[in-house]
Tab-separated table of C-alpha atoms in Angstrom:
chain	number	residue	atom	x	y	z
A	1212	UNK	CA	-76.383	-81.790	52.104
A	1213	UNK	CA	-77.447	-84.709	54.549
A	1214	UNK	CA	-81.041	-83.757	56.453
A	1215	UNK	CA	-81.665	-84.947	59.970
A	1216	UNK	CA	-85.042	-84.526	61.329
A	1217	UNK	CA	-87.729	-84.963	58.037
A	1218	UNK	CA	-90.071	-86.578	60.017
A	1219	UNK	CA	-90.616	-83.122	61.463
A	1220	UNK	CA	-91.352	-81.369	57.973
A	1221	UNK	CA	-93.584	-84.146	57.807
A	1222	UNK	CA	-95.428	-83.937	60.886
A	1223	UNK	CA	-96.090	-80.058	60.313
A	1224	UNK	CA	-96.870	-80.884	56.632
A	1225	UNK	CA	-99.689	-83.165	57.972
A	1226	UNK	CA	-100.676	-80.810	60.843
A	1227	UNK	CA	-100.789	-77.730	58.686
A	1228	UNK	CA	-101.725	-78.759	55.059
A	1229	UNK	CA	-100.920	-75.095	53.351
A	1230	UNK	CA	-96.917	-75.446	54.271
A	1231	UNK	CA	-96.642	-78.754	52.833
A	1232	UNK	CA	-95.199	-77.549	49.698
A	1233	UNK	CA	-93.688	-74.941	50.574
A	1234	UNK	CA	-91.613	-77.631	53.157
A	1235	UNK	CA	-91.128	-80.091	50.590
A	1236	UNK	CA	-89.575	-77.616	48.422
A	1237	UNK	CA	-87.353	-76.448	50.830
A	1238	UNK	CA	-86.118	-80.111	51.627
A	1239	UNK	CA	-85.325	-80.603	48.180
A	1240	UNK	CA	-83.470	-77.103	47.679
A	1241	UNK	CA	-81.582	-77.728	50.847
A	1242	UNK	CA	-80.554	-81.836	49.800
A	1243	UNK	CA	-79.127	-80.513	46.322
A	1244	UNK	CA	-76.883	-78.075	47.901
A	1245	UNK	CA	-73.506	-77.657	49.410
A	1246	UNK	CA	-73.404	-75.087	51.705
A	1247	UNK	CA	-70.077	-74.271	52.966
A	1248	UNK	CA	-70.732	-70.819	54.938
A	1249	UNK	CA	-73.260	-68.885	55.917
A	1250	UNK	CA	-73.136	-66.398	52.943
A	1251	UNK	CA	-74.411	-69.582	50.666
A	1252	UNK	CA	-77.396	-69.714	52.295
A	1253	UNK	CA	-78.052	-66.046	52.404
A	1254	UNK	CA	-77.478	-66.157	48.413
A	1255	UNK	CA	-80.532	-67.960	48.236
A	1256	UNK	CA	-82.530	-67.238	51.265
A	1257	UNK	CA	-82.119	-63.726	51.937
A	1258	UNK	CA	-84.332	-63.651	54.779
A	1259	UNK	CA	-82.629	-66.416	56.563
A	1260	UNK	CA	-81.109	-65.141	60.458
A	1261	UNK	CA	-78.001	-66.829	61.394
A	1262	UNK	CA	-78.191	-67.846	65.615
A	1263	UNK	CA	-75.166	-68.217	67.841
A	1264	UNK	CA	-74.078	-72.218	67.876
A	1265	UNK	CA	-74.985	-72.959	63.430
A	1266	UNK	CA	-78.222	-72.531	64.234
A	1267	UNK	CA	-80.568	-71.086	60.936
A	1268	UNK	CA	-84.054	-69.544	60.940
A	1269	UNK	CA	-85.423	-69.660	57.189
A	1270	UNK	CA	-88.699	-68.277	56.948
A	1271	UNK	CA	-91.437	-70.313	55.196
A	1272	UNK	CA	-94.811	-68.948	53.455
A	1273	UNK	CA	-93.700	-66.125	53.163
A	1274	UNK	CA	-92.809	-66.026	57.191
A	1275	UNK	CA	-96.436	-67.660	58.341
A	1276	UNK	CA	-94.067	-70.468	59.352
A	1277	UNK	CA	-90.153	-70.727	60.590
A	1278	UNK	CA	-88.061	-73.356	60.228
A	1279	UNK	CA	-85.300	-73.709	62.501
A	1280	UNK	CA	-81.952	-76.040	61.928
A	1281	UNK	CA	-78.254	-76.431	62.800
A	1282	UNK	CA	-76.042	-76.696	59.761
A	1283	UNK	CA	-72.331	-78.682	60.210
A	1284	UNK	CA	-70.756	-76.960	57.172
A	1285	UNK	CA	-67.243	-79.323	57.046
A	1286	UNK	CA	-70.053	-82.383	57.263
A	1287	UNK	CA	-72.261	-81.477	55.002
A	1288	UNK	CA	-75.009	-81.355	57.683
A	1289	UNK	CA	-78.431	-80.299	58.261
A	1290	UNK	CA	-80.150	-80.987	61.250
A	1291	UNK	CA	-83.686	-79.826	62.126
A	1292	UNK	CA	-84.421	-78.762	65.493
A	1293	UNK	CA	-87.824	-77.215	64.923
A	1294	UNK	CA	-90.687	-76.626	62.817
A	1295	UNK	CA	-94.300	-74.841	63.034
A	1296	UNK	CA	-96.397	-71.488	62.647
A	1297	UNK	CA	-94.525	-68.238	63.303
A	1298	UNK	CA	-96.845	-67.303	66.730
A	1299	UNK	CA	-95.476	-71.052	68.257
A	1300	UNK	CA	-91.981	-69.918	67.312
A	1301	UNK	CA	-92.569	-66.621	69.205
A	1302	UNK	CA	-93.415	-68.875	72.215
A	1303	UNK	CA	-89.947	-70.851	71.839
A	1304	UNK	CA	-86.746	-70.016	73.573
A	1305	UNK	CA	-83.687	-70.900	71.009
């Protein structure tokens, strides 16, 4: 898959030191693949919630931090639309 948006892994990676792993490892995971519908991500991310509009939540550190995208599944697609600490994401409106 193509990633949009790594700058904002990195910013959160640099603002909160603990995810950057976790983030990193996620990029990678998410570059090798080929996700075609929604039931390929939930093979490997079981807690992942699927949003109206492509949108995907994946939970990260063990849901201490949500990572929210928008996947184009005919382009091959990943866009990130937001990143941070699970109490900013309650504070969000998606």
């Amino acid at each position: 898959m193509r990633i949009l948006g790594r700058e904002k892994l990195l910013k959160c990676g640099k603002k909160h030191a603990d995810a950057k792993k976790a983030l990193d490892a996620w990029f990678q995971e998410a570059k090798e693949s080929s996700w075609k519908t929604t039931q390929d991500i939930k093979k490997r991310y079981r807690s992942a919630d699927f949003l109206a509009g492509n949108r995907v939540i994946f939970n990260i550190m063990g849901n201490r931090y949500r990572l929210v995208v928008k996947v184009r599944y005919q382009n091959g697609i990943i866009a990130i639309e937001w990143v941070g600490t699970h109490a900013e994401y309650d504070k969000m409106k998606f």
